[in-house]
């Protein structure tokens, strides 16, 4: 089955700096890669996703890149703010396993003022 | 986005009892899912709740322990049976909506088993 690895497990950045989280996946049939942000005690919130027919997607300060050949994808947060502090999860799923997400272990991001 | 609600939001239960968690989606969805998030951990898929047929369970999860119902396209229940302290987790309902084809999560049910 699919295996998703996520690094780093914790990330501390100064406000205004950029944060990058990287994930690798094992199943070459995976074609959907969402990123979720989870604040303490709250539900995971979808922040951005990318499909395998696209190499990069951007939404304001957040961007995701996908390298299908290397089977890795990354989340980039620019101009970080204290409210970006949360746990971020990457995930992957196959087209024939619609909705069955395999999650990475998560990255605790701390943005210090 | 989809509005997904769950009841109860949290519960404290005794060992050996069962708890049924309800999930309601604000619109019809083809598939609903149940995930578990153990304390400080990532999310793990328990099963897919299929409308009109039996749920499909992932490796390590069985119907006797986690029976699931899906009576219609907006509602599902997950029962955690014969609970032990190891079942203490957050249980999250999820639905994937076509159109934008994105997946959303409910607020979760925080279960503590004593």
Short mmCIF file of C-alpha atoms in Angstrom, two decimals:
data_model
loop_
_atom_site.label_atom_id
_atom_site.label_comp_id
_atom_site.label_asym_id
_atom_site.label_seq_id
_atom_site.Cartn_x
_atom_site.Cartn_y
_atom_site.Cartn_z
CA UNK A 1 0.00 0.00 0.00
CA UNK A 2 0.87 3.66 -0.06
CA UNK A 3 3.44 5.02 2.37
CA UNK A 4 3.87 8.76 2.90
CA UNK A 5 6.89 10.14 4.70
CA UNK A 6 6.97 13.72 5.93
CA UNK A 7 9.88 15.90 7.06
CA UNK A 8 10.71 17.65 9.25
CA UNK A 9 8.68 16.62 12.26
CA UNK A 10 9.10 20.07 13.82
CA UNK A 11 9.94 23.39 12.22
CA UNK A 12 10.63 26.63 14.01
CA UNK A 13 10.75 29.81 11.93
CA UNK A 14 10.95 33.53 12.57
CA UNK A 15 7.94 35.56 11.58
CA UNK A 16 8.35 36.72 8.00
CA UNK A 17 10.60 33.86 6.99
CA UNK A 18 9.59 30.97 4.73
CA UNK A 19 8.72 27.43 5.79
CA UNK A 20 9.09 24.32 3.64
CA UNK A 21 7.71 20.88 4.43
CA UNK A 22 8.55 17.89 2.26
CA UNK A 23 6.74 14.62 1.66
CA UNK A 24 7.55 11.54 -0.34
CA UNK A 25 5.16 8.83 -1.43
CA UNK A 26 5.68 5.28 -2.58
CA UNK A 27 2.71 4.44 -4.83
CA UNK A 28 3.22 5.73 -8.36
CA UNK A 29 -0.56 5.43 -8.91
CA UNK A 30 -1.25 8.17 -6.35
CA UNK A 31 -2.61 11.23 -8.10
CA UNK A 32 -4.13 13.48 -5.45
CA UNK A 33 -2.05 15.27 -2.81
CA UNK A 34 -3.79 17.51 -0.26
CA UNK A 35 -2.28 19.44 2.60
CA UNK A 36 -4.13 19.95 5.87
CA UNK A 37 -3.53 22.36 8.70
CA UNK A 38 -4.63 21.29 12.17
CA UNK A 39 -4.68 23.71 15.06
CA UNK A 40 -4.75 22.36 18.57
CA UNK A 41 -8.11 20.77 19.37
CA UNK A 42 -9.55 21.48 15.94
CA UNK A 43 -10.34 19.53 12.81
CA UNK A 44 -7.87 19.24 9.92
CA UNK A 45 -8.51 22.05 7.46
CA UNK A 46 -7.67 21.66 3.79
CA UNK A 47 -5.31 24.48 2.82
CA UNK A 48 -4.22 23.46 -0.66
CA UNK A 49 -4.17 20.41 -2.89
CA UNK A 50 -2.56 19.35 -6.12
CA UNK A 51 -3.27 16.71 -8.69
CA UNK A 52 -0.73 14.75 -10.67
CA UNK A 53 -1.39 16.59 -13.90
CA UNK A 54 -0.07 19.82 -12.35
CA UNK A 55 3.47 20.60 -11.20
CA UNK A 56 2.79 23.59 -9.01
CA UNK A 57 -0.14 25.39 -7.43
CA UNK A 58 -0.21 28.63 -5.50
CA UNK A 59 -2.73 30.31 -3.26
CA UNK A 60 -1.55 33.61 -1.80
CA UNK A 61 1.27 32.77 0.65
CA UNK A 62 0.95 29.03 0.19
CA UNK A 63 2.30 26.94 -2.67
CA UNK A 64 2.65 23.26 -3.35
CA UNK A 65 5.02 21.64 -5.82
CA UNK A 66 4.89 18.08 -7.12
CA UNK A 67 7.64 16.02 -8.72
CA UNK A 68 6.02 12.84 -10.03
CA UNK A 69 9.27 11.35 -11.22
CA UNK A 70 10.87 11.60 -7.81
CA UNK A 71 7.54 10.98 -6.04
CA UNK A 72 7.76 13.90 -3.73
CA UNK A 73 5.74 17.02 -3.05
CA UNK A 74 6.37 20.04 -0.90
CA UNK A 75 4.46 22.78 0.88
CA UNK A 76 5.90 26.28 0.86
CA UNK A 77 4.65 29.01 3.17
CA UNK A 78 6.07 32.46 2.57
CA UNK A 79 6.03 35.48 4.89
CA UNK A 80 5.04 33.33 7.83
CA UNK A 81 2.83 34.77 10.54
CA UNK A 82 2.16 33.59 14.11
CA UNK A 83 -1.26 32.29 13.00
CA UNK A 84 0.53 29.85 10.70
CA UNK A 85 1.61 27.96 13.83
CA UNK A 86 -0.08 24.54 13.68
CA UNK A 87 0.50 20.94 12.69
CA UNK A 88 0.58 20.39 8.94
CA UNK A 89 -0.19 17.04 7.35
CA UNK A 90 0.47 15.93 3.81
CA UNK A 91 -1.56 13.12 2.30
CA UNK A 92 -1.85 11.09 -0.87
CA UNK A 93 -4.50 8.99 -2.54
CA UNK A 94 -4.99 6.98 -5.70
CA UNK A 95 -7.60 7.64 -8.32
CA UNK A 96 -9.15 4.23 -7.73
CA UNK A 97 -9.22 4.76 -3.96
CA UNK A 98 -11.21 7.92 -3.97
CA UNK A 99 -11.20 9.51 -0.55
CA UNK A 100 -8.81 7.04 1.05
CA UNK A 101 -6.07 9.33 2.20
CA UNK A 102 -2.73 8.08 3.45
CA UNK A 103 -1.34 10.75 5.76
CA UNK A 104 2.19 11.73 6.60
CA UNK A 105 3.23 11.90 10.24
CA UNK A 106 2.77 15.65 10.47
CA UNK A 107 4.99 18.70 10.97
CA UNK A 108 4.65 20.96 13.99
CA UNK A 109 5.31 24.49 12.74
CA UNK A 110 6.07 27.19 15.29
CA UNK A 111 6.32 30.78 14.08
CA UNK A 112 7.97 33.04 16.60
CA UNK A 113 7.34 36.82 16.50
CA UNK B 1 -16.81 23.68 1.40
CA UNK B 2 -18.82 20.99 3.16
CA UNK B 3 -20.31 21.33 6.58
CA UNK B 4 -19.78 18.16 8.57
CA UNK B 5 -21.01 17.80 12.13
CA UNK B 6 -20.41 15.05 14.64
CA UNK B 7 -22.03 14.05 17.88
CA UNK B 8 -20.90 13.75 20.60
CA UNK B 9 -17.94 16.11 20.52
CA UNK B 10 -16.34 14.24 23.39
CA UNK B 11 -17.11 11.48 25.83
CA UNK B 12 -15.57 9.61 28.70
CA UNK B 13 -16.51 5.94 28.78
CA UNK B 14 -15.90 2.92 30.90
CA UNK B 15 -13.97 -0.06 29.71
CA UNK B 16 -16.15 -2.72 28.08
CA UNK B 17 -18.91 -0.36 26.96
CA UNK B 18 -19.73 0.87 23.46
CA UNK B 19 -20.15 4.34 22.00
CA UNK B 20 -21.89 5.34 18.79
CA UNK B 21 -20.67 8.46 17.00
CA UNK B 22 -22.91 10.24 14.53
CA UNK B 23 -21.81 12.16 11.46
CA UNK B 24 -24.04 14.48 9.43
CA UNK B 25 -23.07 16.15 6.15
CA UNK B 26 -24.92 19.20 4.86
CA UNK B 27 -25.36 17.75 1.37
CA UNK B 28 -25.44 14.39 -0.32
CA UNK B 29 -22.07 12.76 -0.81
CA UNK B 30 -21.24 9.46 -2.45
CA UNK B 31 -18.72 8.30 0.08
CA UNK B 32 -18.05 8.95 3.72
CA UNK B 33 -15.04 7.85 5.70
CA UNK B 34 -14.04 7.33 9.30
CA UNK B 35 -10.56 8.16 10.52
CA UNK B 36 -8.84 7.78 13.86
CA UNK B 37 -6.26 10.13 15.30
CA UNK B 38 -4.50 8.81 18.35
CA UNK B 39 -3.06 11.36 20.78
CA UNK B 40 -0.27 13.36 19.14
CA UNK B 41 -0.39 11.20 16.03
CA UNK B 42 -1.45 11.40 12.42
CA UNK B 43 -4.75 10.29 10.93
CA UNK B 44 -5.44 6.68 10.01
CA UNK B 45 -8.33 5.51 7.87
CA UNK B 46 -10.61 3.05 9.64
CA UNK B 47 -13.19 2.36 6.95
CA UNK B 48 -15.24 3.63 4.06
CA UNK B 49 -18.95 3.96 4.82
CA UNK B 50 -20.81 2.84 1.71
CA UNK B 51 -24.45 3.73 1.24
CA UNK B 52 -26.50 0.65 0.55
CA UNK B 53 -23.74 -1.84 1.22
CA UNK B 54 -21.40 -2.94 3.95
CA UNK B 55 -18.56 -0.72 5.01
CA UNK B 56 -15.08 -1.45 3.67
CA UNK B 57 -12.48 -1.77 6.42
CA UNK B 58 -8.76 -1.06 6.26
CA UNK B 59 -6.15 -3.46 7.46
CA UNK B 60 -6.16 -3.71 11.23
CA UNK B 61 -9.80 -2.68 11.66
CA UNK B 62 -12.72 -5.11 11.83
CA UNK B 63 -16.47 -4.81 11.67
CA UNK B 64 -17.05 -6.41 15.07
CA UNK B 65 -15.00 -3.71 16.76
CA UNK B 66 -16.07 -0.76 14.59
CA UNK B 67 -19.52 -1.40 13.11
CA UNK B 68 -20.59 1.33 10.70
CA UNK B 69 -23.98 2.31 9.35
CA UNK B 70 -24.77 4.50 6.35
CA UNK B 71 -28.55 4.73 6.01
CA UNK B 72 -28.53 7.58 3.49
CA UNK B 73 -26.26 9.91 1.55
CA UNK B 74 -25.82 12.46 4.32
CA UNK B 75 -25.48 10.42 7.51
CA UNK B 76 -23.26 7.74 9.01
CA UNK B 77 -22.51 6.26 12.40
CA UNK B 78 -19.42 4.60 13.82
CA UNK B 79 -19.67 2.43 16.91
CA UNK B 80 -16.61 1.71 19.01
CA UNK B 81 -17.43 -1.59 20.69
CA UNK B 82 -16.19 -3.22 23.85
CA UNK B 83 -13.88 -0.31 24.50
CA UNK B 84 -10.49 -0.44 26.14
CA UNK B 85 -8.13 2.42 27.08
CA UNK B 86 -6.27 1.82 23.79
CA UNK B 87 -9.36 3.08 21.97
CA UNK B 88 -8.88 6.54 23.46
CA UNK B 89 -8.52 8.70 20.35
CA UNK B 90 -10.17 11.32 18.25
CA UNK B 91 -12.55 9.82 15.71
CA UNK B 92 -13.16 11.92 12.63
CA UNK B 93 -15.76 11.64 9.94
CA UNK B 94 -14.79 12.72 6.44
CA UNK B 95 -16.56 13.27 3.15
CA UNK B 96 -15.27 14.01 -0.29
CA UNK B 97 -17.41 16.24 -2.44
CA UNK B 98 -17.37 16.11 -6.23
CA UNK B 99 -17.26 19.26 -8.23
CA UNK B 100 -14.29 20.77 -6.46
CA UNK B 101 -13.44 17.17 -5.56
CA UNK B 102 -12.02 18.03 -2.19
CA UNK B 103 -12.16 16.20 1.10
CA UNK B 104 -13.38 17.65 4.34
CA UNK B 105 -13.33 16.54 7.93
CA UNK B 106 -15.78 16.78 10.75
CA UNK B 107 -14.75 18.35 14.08
CA UNK B 108 -13.98 14.96 15.59
CA UNK B 109 -15.16 13.07 18.65
CA UNK B 110 -12.64 12.95 21.46
CA UNK B 111 -13.05 9.62 23.23
CA UNK B 112 -11.45 8.77 26.54
CA UNK B 113 -11.80 5.24 27.86
CA UNK B 114 -11.11 4.65 31.54
#
